mmCIF file of C-alpha atoms in Angstrom:
data_model
loop_
_atom_site.group_PDB
_atom_site.id
_atom_site.type_symbol
_atom_site.label_atom_id
_atom_site.label_comp_id
_atom_site.label_asym_id
_atom_site.label_seq_id
_atom_site.Cartn_x
_atom_site.Cartn_y
_atom_site.Cartn_z
ATOM 1 C CA MET K 1 -104.014 -3.295 -75.069
ATOM 2 C CA ASN K 2 -104.776 -6.994 -74.578
ATOM 3 C CA LEU K 3 -102.472 -9.719 -75.802
ATOM 4 C CA VAL K 4 -104.809 -10.981 -78.534
ATOM 5 C CA ASP K 5 -105.065 -7.505 -80.085
ATOM 6 C CA ALA K 6 -101.314 -6.992 -79.696
ATOM 7 C CA ILE K 7 -100.548 -10.202 -81.583
ATOM 8 C CA ARG K 8 -102.987 -9.216 -84.318
ATOM 9 C CA ARG K 9 -101.090 -5.946 -84.709
ATOM 10 C CA VAL K 10 -97.789 -7.850 -84.881
ATOM 11 C CA ARG K 11 -99.173 -10.200 -87.540
ATOM 12 C CA GLU K 12 -100.928 -7.646 -89.688
ATOM 13 C CA HIS K 13 -98.911 -4.470 -89.236
ATOM 14 C CA ASP K 14 -95.522 -5.642 -87.895
ATOM 15 C CA ASP K 15 -96.311 -3.433 -84.887
ATOM 16 C CA HIS K 16 -94.071 -5.062 -82.269
ATOM 17 C CA ALA K 17 -94.269 -2.193 -79.802
ATOM 18 C CA SER K 18 -97.861 -3.184 -78.994
ATOM 19 C CA LEU K 19 -96.477 -6.334 -77.314
ATOM 20 C CA LEU K 20 -94.862 -4.142 -74.665
ATOM 21 C CA GLU K 21 -98.271 -2.717 -73.778
ATOM 22 C CA ALA K 22 -99.789 -6.189 -73.470
ATOM 23 C CA ILE K 23 -96.933 -7.812 -71.529
ATOM 24 C CA PRO K 24 -95.892 -5.541 -68.626
ATOM 25 C CA TYR K 25 -92.952 -7.838 -67.757
ATOM 26 C CA MET K 26 -91.310 -7.083 -71.140
ATOM 27 C CA ARG K 27 -91.420 -3.348 -70.554
ATOM 28 C CA THR K 28 -90.214 -3.671 -66.953
ATOM 29 C CA MET K 29 -87.240 -5.822 -67.996
ATOM 30 C CA GLY K 30 -86.314 -3.761 -71.051
ATOM 31 C CA ILE K 31 -87.210 -6.527 -73.517
ATOM 32 C CA ALA K 32 -88.254 -5.609 -77.077
ATOM 33 C CA VAL K 33 -88.533 -7.201 -80.515
ATOM 34 C CA VAL K 34 -85.571 -5.767 -82.431
ATOM 35 C CA GLU K 35 -85.596 -7.797 -85.617
ATOM 36 C CA VAL K 36 -87.911 -9.990 -87.679
ATOM 37 C CA GLU K 37 -86.156 -12.658 -89.718
ATOM 38 C CA ARG K 38 -88.076 -13.823 -92.774
ATOM 39 C CA VAL K 39 -87.349 -17.102 -94.503
ATOM 40 C CA GLY K 40 -90.140 -17.888 -96.945
ATOM 41 C CA GLU K 41 -93.374 -17.798 -94.928
ATOM 42 C CA ARG K 42 -91.564 -18.171 -91.624
ATOM 43 C CA ARG K 43 -91.202 -15.110 -89.444
ATOM 44 C CA THR K 44 -88.825 -15.367 -86.493
ATOM 45 C CA LEU K 45 -88.895 -12.657 -83.840
ATOM 46 C CA VAL K 46 -85.506 -11.670 -82.404
ATOM 47 C CA LEU K 47 -85.833 -10.171 -78.921
ATOM 48 C CA GLU K 48 -83.293 -8.073 -77.091
ATOM 49 C CA MET K 49 -83.067 -7.531 -73.350
ATOM 50 C CA ALA K 50 -81.240 -4.317 -72.540
ATOM 51 C CA SER K 51 -78.248 -4.474 -70.233
ATOM 52 C CA GLY K 52 -79.150 -3.393 -66.726
ATOM 53 C CA ASN K 53 -77.724 -3.617 -63.219
ATOM 54 C CA ASP K 54 -81.180 -4.722 -62.033
ATOM 55 C CA HIS K 55 -80.690 -7.965 -64.015
ATOM 56 C CA ILE K 56 -77.634 -9.087 -62.051
ATOM 57 C CA GLY K 57 -77.874 -12.225 -59.929
ATOM 58 C CA ASN K 58 -74.314 -12.678 -58.738
ATOM 59 C CA PRO K 59 -72.943 -9.263 -57.730
ATOM 60 C CA TRP K 60 -69.334 -10.494 -57.485
ATOM 61 C CA LEU K 61 -68.677 -11.856 -60.961
ATOM 62 C CA PRO K 62 -70.946 -9.973 -61.944
ATOM 63 C CA ALA K 63 -73.348 -12.172 -63.958
ATOM 64 C CA LEU K 64 -76.959 -12.053 -65.083
ATOM 65 C CA HIS K 65 -79.456 -13.770 -62.753
ATOM 66 C CA GLY K 66 -80.208 -17.319 -63.969
ATOM 67 C CA GLY K 67 -83.891 -16.640 -63.396
ATOM 68 C CA VAL K 68 -83.736 -13.550 -65.615
ATOM 69 C CA ILE K 69 -82.184 -15.618 -68.414
ATOM 70 C CA GLY K 70 -84.873 -18.305 -67.978
ATOM 71 C CA ALA K 71 -87.611 -15.665 -67.975
ATOM 72 C CA PHE K 72 -86.215 -14.040 -71.127
ATOM 73 C CA LEU K 73 -86.179 -17.418 -72.919
ATOM 74 C CA GLU K 74 -89.739 -18.161 -71.764
ATOM 75 C CA ASN K 75 -90.807 -14.788 -73.066
ATOM 76 C CA ALA K 76 -89.169 -15.427 -76.455
ATOM 77 C CA ALA K 77 -90.866 -18.837 -76.665
ATOM 78 C CA ILE K 78 -94.352 -17.584 -75.871
ATOM 79 C CA VAL K 79 -94.174 -14.554 -78.169
ATOM 80 C CA GLN K 80 -93.059 -16.731 -81.096
ATOM 81 C CA LEU K 81 -95.801 -19.238 -80.316
ATOM 82 C CA LEU K 82 -98.430 -16.488 -80.236
ATOM 83 C CA LEU K 83 -97.267 -15.418 -83.684
ATOM 84 C CA ASP K 84 -97.186 -18.942 -85.123
ATOM 85 C CA GLN K 85 -100.413 -20.382 -83.727
ATOM 86 C CA GLU K 86 -103.359 -20.622 -86.097
ATOM 87 C CA ASP K 87 -106.111 -19.499 -83.716
ATOM 88 C CA SER K 88 -104.974 -16.127 -82.429
ATOM 89 C CA GLY K 89 -107.865 -15.933 -79.944
ATOM 90 C CA THR K 90 -106.364 -18.307 -77.365
ATOM 91 C CA LEU K 91 -103.423 -17.809 -75.041
ATOM 92 C CA PRO K 92 -100.986 -20.740 -74.814
ATOM 93 C CA LYS K 93 -100.293 -21.814 -71.221
ATOM 94 C CA PRO K 94 -96.869 -23.171 -70.259
ATOM 95 C CA ILE K 95 -96.950 -26.844 -69.173
ATOM 96 C CA ASN K 96 -93.241 -27.106 -68.485
ATOM 97 C CA VAL K 97 -89.916 -25.594 -69.451
ATOM 98 C CA THR K 98 -86.357 -26.859 -69.148
ATOM 99 C CA VAL K 99 -83.554 -24.313 -69.192
ATOM 100 C CA ASP K 100 -79.973 -25.430 -69.837
ATOM 101 C CA TYR K 101 -77.318 -22.938 -68.820
ATOM 102 C CA GLN K 102 -74.168 -23.096 -70.935
ATOM 103 C CA ARG K 103 -72.234 -19.935 -70.174
ATOM 104 C CA SER K 104 -72.311 -17.247 -67.539
ATOM 105 C CA GLY K 105 -74.305 -14.234 -68.763
ATOM 106 C CA ARG K 106 -72.292 -11.052 -68.819
ATOM 107 C CA VAL K 107 -74.016 -7.756 -68.046
ATOM 108 C CA VAL K 108 -74.499 -6.686 -71.672
ATOM 109 C CA ALA K 109 -77.473 -6.612 -74.066
ATOM 110 C CA THR K 110 -78.696 -10.159 -74.683
ATOM 111 C CA ARG K 111 -80.703 -11.547 -77.608
ATOM 112 C CA ALA K 112 -83.091 -14.472 -77.880
ATOM 113 C CA ALA K 113 -85.113 -16.208 -80.589
ATOM 114 C CA ALA K 114 -87.424 -19.210 -80.543
ATOM 115 C CA ARG K 115 -88.653 -21.806 -82.967
ATOM 116 C CA VAL K 116 -91.895 -23.741 -82.685
ATOM 117 C CA THR K 117 -90.811 -27.297 -83.523
ATOM 118 C CA LYS K 118 -94.244 -28.908 -83.191
ATOM 119 C CA LEU K 119 -97.576 -27.140 -83.338
ATOM 120 C CA GLY K 120 -100.234 -29.630 -82.330
ATOM 121 C CA ARG K 121 -103.910 -29.039 -81.709
ATOM 122 C CA ARG K 122 -103.458 -29.362 -77.953
ATOM 123 C CA VAL K 123 -99.727 -29.107 -77.276
ATOM 124 C CA ALA K 124 -96.900 -27.149 -78.889
ATOM 125 C CA THR K 125 -93.161 -27.740 -78.445
ATOM 126 C CA VAL K 126 -90.885 -24.708 -78.575
ATOM 127 C CA HIS K 127 -87.095 -24.371 -78.483
ATOM 128 C CA ALA K 128 -85.450 -21.049 -77.685
ATOM 129 C CA SER K 129 -81.900 -19.881 -77.320
ATOM 130 C CA CYS K 130 -80.245 -16.698 -76.091
ATOM 131 C CA TRP K 131 -76.845 -15.299 -76.849
ATOM 132 C CA GLN K 132 -74.667 -12.240 -76.343
ATOM 133 C CA ASP K 133 -71.979 -11.701 -79.011
ATOM 134 C CA ASP K 134 -72.154 -14.899 -80.987
ATOM 135 C CA ARG K 135 -75.428 -16.631 -81.832
ATOM 136 C CA GLU K 136 -73.512 -19.893 -82.309
ATOM 137 C CA ARG K 137 -72.363 -19.734 -78.680
ATOM 138 C CA PRO K 138 -75.625 -19.477 -76.716
ATOM 139 C CA ILE K 139 -75.486 -18.669 -73.007
ATOM 140 C CA ALA K 140 -78.647 -20.727 -72.414
ATOM 141 C CA THR K 141 -81.296 -22.717 -74.272
ATOM 142 C CA LEU K 142 -84.874 -23.630 -73.419
ATOM 143 C CA ALA K 143 -87.212 -26.430 -74.432
ATOM 144 C CA GLY K 144 -90.838 -26.019 -73.458
ATOM 145 C CA HIS K 145 -94.307 -27.464 -73.895
ATOM 146 C CA PHE K 146 -97.383 -25.249 -74.062
ATOM 147 C CA LEU K 147 -101.070 -26.110 -73.831
ATOM 148 C CA MET K 148 -102.934 -24.589 -76.763
ATOM 149 C CA LYS K 149 -106.528 -24.849 -75.537
ATOM 150 C CA MET F 1 -67.030 -23.897 -38.851
ATOM 151 C CA THR F 2 -69.887 -26.031 -37.494
ATOM 152 C CA ALA F 3 -73.083 -26.443 -39.533
ATOM 153 C CA SER F 4 -75.132 -24.171 -37.275
ATOM 154 C CA ALA F 5 -72.354 -21.569 -37.110
ATOM 155 C CA PHE F 6 -72.242 -21.557 -40.928
ATOM 156 C CA LEU F 7 -76.030 -21.033 -41.127
ATOM 157 C CA ASP F 8 -75.789 -18.142 -38.648
ATOM 158 C CA TYR F 9 -72.969 -16.692 -40.749
ATOM 159 C CA LEU F 10 -75.106 -17.105 -43.928
ATOM 160 C CA ARG F 11 -78.132 -15.385 -42.359
ATOM 161 C CA THR F 12 -75.977 -12.395 -41.384
ATOM 162 C CA PHE F 13 -74.220 -12.410 -44.763
ATOM 163 C CA ILE F 14 -77.503 -12.496 -46.753
ATOM 164 C CA ALA F 15 -79.103 -9.779 -44.586
ATOM 165 C CA GLU F 16 -76.370 -7.360 -45.720
ATOM 166 C CA PRO F 17 -77.753 -5.419 -48.747
ATOM 167 C CA GLY F 18 -74.329 -5.330 -50.442
ATOM 168 C CA ASN F 19 -74.288 -9.129 -50.547
ATOM 169 C CA GLN F 20 -77.729 -9.493 -52.097
ATOM 170 C CA SER F 21 -78.526 -10.190 -55.709
ATOM 171 C CA PRO F 22 -79.466 -6.884 -57.399
ATOM 172 C CA HIS F 23 -82.255 -8.601 -59.329
ATOM 173 C CA ASN F 24 -83.681 -10.181 -56.184
ATOM 174 C CA ARG F 25 -83.733 -6.719 -54.608
ATOM 175 C CA PHE F 26 -85.428 -5.373 -57.744
ATOM 176 C CA LEU F 27 -88.169 -8.002 -57.364
ATOM 177 C CA GLY F 28 -88.479 -7.374 -53.617
ATOM 178 C CA LEU F 29 -87.510 -11.009 -53.069
ATOM 179 C CA GLU F 30 -86.867 -11.783 -49.410
ATOM 180 C CA LEU F 31 -85.395 -14.766 -47.648
ATOM 181 C CA VAL F 32 -88.049 -16.282 -45.372
ATOM 182 C CA ASN F 33 -86.034 -19.151 -43.939
ATOM 183 C CA ILE F 34 -82.721 -20.923 -44.403
ATOM 184 C CA GLU F 35 -81.550 -24.130 -42.776
ATOM 185 C CA ARG F 36 -79.197 -26.947 -43.707
ATOM 186 C CA GLY F 37 -79.886 -27.720 -47.401
ATOM 187 C CA ARG F 38 -83.157 -25.785 -47.413
ATOM 188 C CA ALA F 39 -84.204 -22.255 -48.350
ATOM 189 C CA VAL F 40 -87.556 -20.458 -48.603
ATOM 190 C CA VAL F 41 -87.963 -17.124 -50.415
ATOM 191 C CA ARG F 42 -90.945 -14.880 -51.088
ATOM 192 C CA VAL F 43 -91.698 -12.468 -53.961
ATOM 193 C CA PRO F 44 -94.517 -9.926 -53.472
ATOM 194 C CA TYR F 45 -97.049 -9.438 -56.249
ATOM 195 C CA ASP F 46 -96.235 -6.543 -58.576
ATOM 196 C CA ALA F 47 -98.440 -5.621 -61.548
ATOM 197 C CA ARG F 48 -95.300 -4.451 -63.427
ATOM 198 C CA LEU F 49 -94.221 -8.098 -63.562
ATOM 199 C CA ALA F 50 -97.450 -9.424 -65.092
ATOM 200 C CA GLY F 51 -97.240 -11.532 -68.242
ATOM 201 C CA ASN F 52 -100.571 -10.304 -69.547
ATOM 202 C CA THR F 53 -102.254 -6.959 -68.916
ATOM 203 C CA GLY F 54 -105.689 -8.526 -69.334
ATOM 204 C CA THR F 55 -105.402 -11.130 -66.575
ATOM 205 C CA GLY F 56 -102.735 -9.572 -64.343
ATOM 206 C CA VAL F 57 -101.229 -13.049 -63.841
ATOM 207 C CA LEU F 58 -97.500 -12.848 -63.022
ATOM 208 C CA HIS F 59 -95.119 -13.685 -65.882
ATOM 209 C CA GLY F 60 -93.930 -17.301 -65.662
ATOM 210 C CA GLY F 61 -90.415 -15.894 -65.570
ATOM 211 C CA VAL F 62 -90.976 -14.406 -62.121
ATOM 212 C CA ILE F 63 -91.797 -17.876 -60.809
ATOM 213 C CA THR F 64 -88.673 -19.152 -62.608
ATOM 214 C CA THR F 65 -86.589 -16.474 -60.886
ATOM 215 C CA ALA F 66 -88.047 -17.195 -57.437
ATOM 216 C CA LEU F 67 -87.395 -20.931 -57.896
ATOM 217 C CA ASP F 68 -83.854 -20.382 -59.227
ATOM 218 C CA SER F 69 -83.044 -18.124 -56.254
ATOM 219 C CA ALA F 70 -84.453 -20.558 -53.684
ATOM 220 C CA CYS F 71 -82.599 -23.458 -55.340
ATOM 221 C CA GLY F 72 -79.273 -21.586 -55.380
ATOM 222 C CA MET F 73 -79.620 -20.581 -51.728
ATOM 223 C CA SER F 74 -80.493 -24.153 -50.690
ATOM 224 C CA VAL F 75 -77.282 -25.347 -52.384
ATOM 225 C CA ILE F 76 -75.189 -22.773 -50.528
ATOM 226 C CA ALA F 77 -76.935 -23.826 -47.302
ATOM 227 C CA ALA F 78 -76.117 -27.483 -48.056
ATOM 228 C CA LEU F 79 -72.425 -26.938 -48.838
ATOM 229 C CA GLY F 80 -71.501 -25.829 -45.326
ATOM 230 C CA LYS F 81 -68.982 -23.260 -46.550
ATOM 231 C CA ARG F 82 -68.997 -20.546 -49.165
ATOM 232 C CA MET F 83 -68.258 -21.806 -52.668
ATOM 233 C CA GLN F 84 -69.045 -20.544 -56.158
ATOM 234 C CA ILE F 85 -71.959 -22.255 -57.873
ATOM 235 C CA ALA F 86 -73.701 -21.921 -61.252
ATOM 236 C CA THR F 87 -77.094 -23.228 -62.403
ATOM 237 C CA LEU F 88 -76.610 -26.110 -64.842
ATOM 238 C CA ASP F 89 -80.249 -26.754 -65.586
ATOM 239 C CA LEU F 90 -83.680 -25.931 -64.243
ATOM 240 C CA ARG F 91 -86.879 -27.733 -65.176
ATOM 241 C CA ILE F 92 -90.228 -26.321 -64.110
ATOM 242 C CA ASP F 93 -93.676 -27.920 -64.311
ATOM 243 C CA TYR F 94 -96.473 -25.369 -64.135
ATOM 244 C CA LEU F 95 -99.233 -27.043 -62.152
ATOM 245 C CA ARG F 96 -101.775 -24.236 -62.024
ATOM 246 C CA PRO F 97 -101.888 -20.486 -62.785
ATOM 247 C CA ALA F 98 -100.674 -18.060 -60.118
ATOM 248 C CA VAL F 99 -103.461 -15.950 -58.589
ATOM 249 C CA PRO F 100 -103.086 -12.223 -59.450
ATOM 250 C CA GLY F 101 -102.399 -10.071 -56.400
ATOM 251 C CA GLU F 102 -100.868 -12.850 -54.315
ATOM 252 C CA ALA F 103 -97.215 -13.238 -53.282
ATOM 253 C CA ILE F 104 -95.210 -16.249 -54.502
ATOM 254 C CA THR F 105 -93.264 -18.406 -52.059
ATOM 255 C CA ALA F 106 -90.557 -20.772 -53.352
ATOM 256 C CA ALA F 107 -89.172 -23.541 -51.128
ATOM 257 C CA ALA F 108 -86.116 -25.537 -52.213
ATOM 258 C CA HIS F 109 -84.339 -28.586 -50.857
ATOM 259 C CA CYS F 110 -80.816 -29.463 -51.959
ATOM 260 C CA TYR F 111 -81.071 -33.207 -51.325
ATOM 261 C CA LYS F 112 -77.752 -34.383 -52.773
ATOM 262 C CA VAL F 113 -74.283 -32.857 -52.860
ATOM 263 C CA THR F 114 -71.464 -34.461 -54.841
ATOM 264 C CA ARG F 115 -67.936 -33.226 -55.553
ATOM 265 C CA ASN F 116 -68.961 -31.252 -58.648
ATOM 266 C CA VAL F 117 -72.755 -31.193 -58.830
ATOM 267 C CA CYS F 118 -75.626 -30.488 -56.413
ATOM 268 C CA PHE F 119 -79.218 -31.652 -56.966
ATOM 269 C CA VAL F 120 -82.282 -29.710 -55.882
ATOM 270 C CA ARG F 121 -86.080 -30.067 -55.734
ATOM 271 C CA ALA F 122 -88.333 -27.051 -55.259
ATOM 272 C CA ILE F 123 -91.949 -25.935 -55.291
ATOM 273 C CA ALA F 124 -93.655 -22.555 -55.664
ATOM 274 C CA TYR F 125 -96.956 -21.830 -53.932
ATOM 275 C CA HIS F 126 -99.134 -19.038 -52.507
ATOM 276 C CA ASP F 127 -100.148 -20.034 -48.964
ATOM 277 C CA ASP F 128 -100.619 -23.757 -49.125
ATOM 278 C CA ARG F 129 -97.558 -25.945 -49.747
ATOM 279 C CA ASP F 130 -99.910 -28.799 -50.618
ATOM 280 C CA ASP F 131 -101.449 -26.854 -53.496
ATOM 281 C CA PRO F 132 -98.343 -25.771 -55.448
ATOM 282 C CA ILE F 133 -98.273 -23.497 -58.505
ATOM 283 C CA ALA F 134 -95.080 -25.050 -59.859
ATOM 284 C CA ASN F 135 -92.690 -27.907 -59.226
ATOM 285 C CA ALA F 136 -88.988 -27.689 -60.124
ATOM 286 C CA ALA F 137 -85.895 -29.868 -60.390
ATOM 287 C CA ALA F 138 -82.489 -28.248 -60.783
ATOM 288 C CA SER F 139 -78.811 -29.086 -60.762
ATOM 289 C CA PHE F 140 -75.921 -26.775 -59.939
ATOM 290 C CA MET F 141 -72.205 -26.982 -60.716
ATOM 291 C CA ILE F 142 -69.692 -26.140 -58.032
ATOM 292 C CA THR F 143 -67.488 -23.836 -60.084
ATOM 293 C CA ALA F 144 -64.870 -23.081 -57.440
ATOM 294 C CA ASP F 145 -64.134 -24.480 -54.025
ATOM 295 C CA LYS F 146 -63.721 -21.076 -52.423
ATOM 296 C CA ALA F 147 -65.669 -17.927 -51.704
ATOM 297 C CA GLU F 148 -65.942 -15.192 -54.292
ATOM 298 C CA THR F 149 -64.203 -11.926 -53.635
ATOM 299 C CA PRO F 150 -66.022 -8.733 -54.494
ATOM 300 C CA ARG F 151 -64.511 -7.257 -57.659
ATOM 301 C CA ALA F 152 -63.679 -4.015 -55.878
ATOM 302 C CA GLU F 153 -61.521 -5.905 -53.362
ATOM 303 C CA ARG F 154 -59.882 -8.024 -56.070
ATOM 304 C CA ASN F 155 -58.775 -4.935 -57.913
ATOM 305 C CA ALA F 156 -57.518 -3.213 -54.798
#
């Protein structure tokens, strides 16, 4: 399934599993949409990355790989942006992302959610955060810009 | 330990599978070169890591991971002895899309070491360093001024 069709299925049928078919990286890393938060018209996708030894960066602590955390945040940002954008026929391209690491990631299931803070015609700004036990104590946050055309 | 003796030690240390990052092994990431303050790593193309079935282009996160790994290794190579470090922040500019089917190389340079923080620049590219896919700037905290001990040994 292509990404455009997958997003249509998410929008119209709440079929989040179709994303896994369109984005091989999500399936490979054990990432899935586990919750949809609804506040008025706003739908926020909550993603979960399963705990896995393959996600470890530092084998001594052990701790999740910083790149895996960055990738998970990027994935949360782009999936939310795909859902929020008006024209579902285009694929946003990342211009840049900044990841701030706040806490070491333990090897447990990790969640992430993103919010599109500005949806322009050409550029969108997205903020994402990921957490383990407590959403108020994120392990890392991301701010990114995406080209919409 | 002299600088070159430390680099020789690092090369031997990193070549040992038990000392490698499990996720780097999962990606097939290999160290291409390490010298004082510099590290180059390579990740082979793998369709399982694509961000979009339709195009086959690698997920941006794989480039993030390659850059983060190269940056971390360049810091270790700059410190001159084993210390514990943690990524503080990583900023990536995506300059052009990666070409499906091609391996990604990430080259990092830790250009400044201070008592607590190390600063790094890095690029990701296919074959030509002058035509990069991504440019990165990162900073790392030195979290402890000593080598880590494997958990198994700590508990022994």
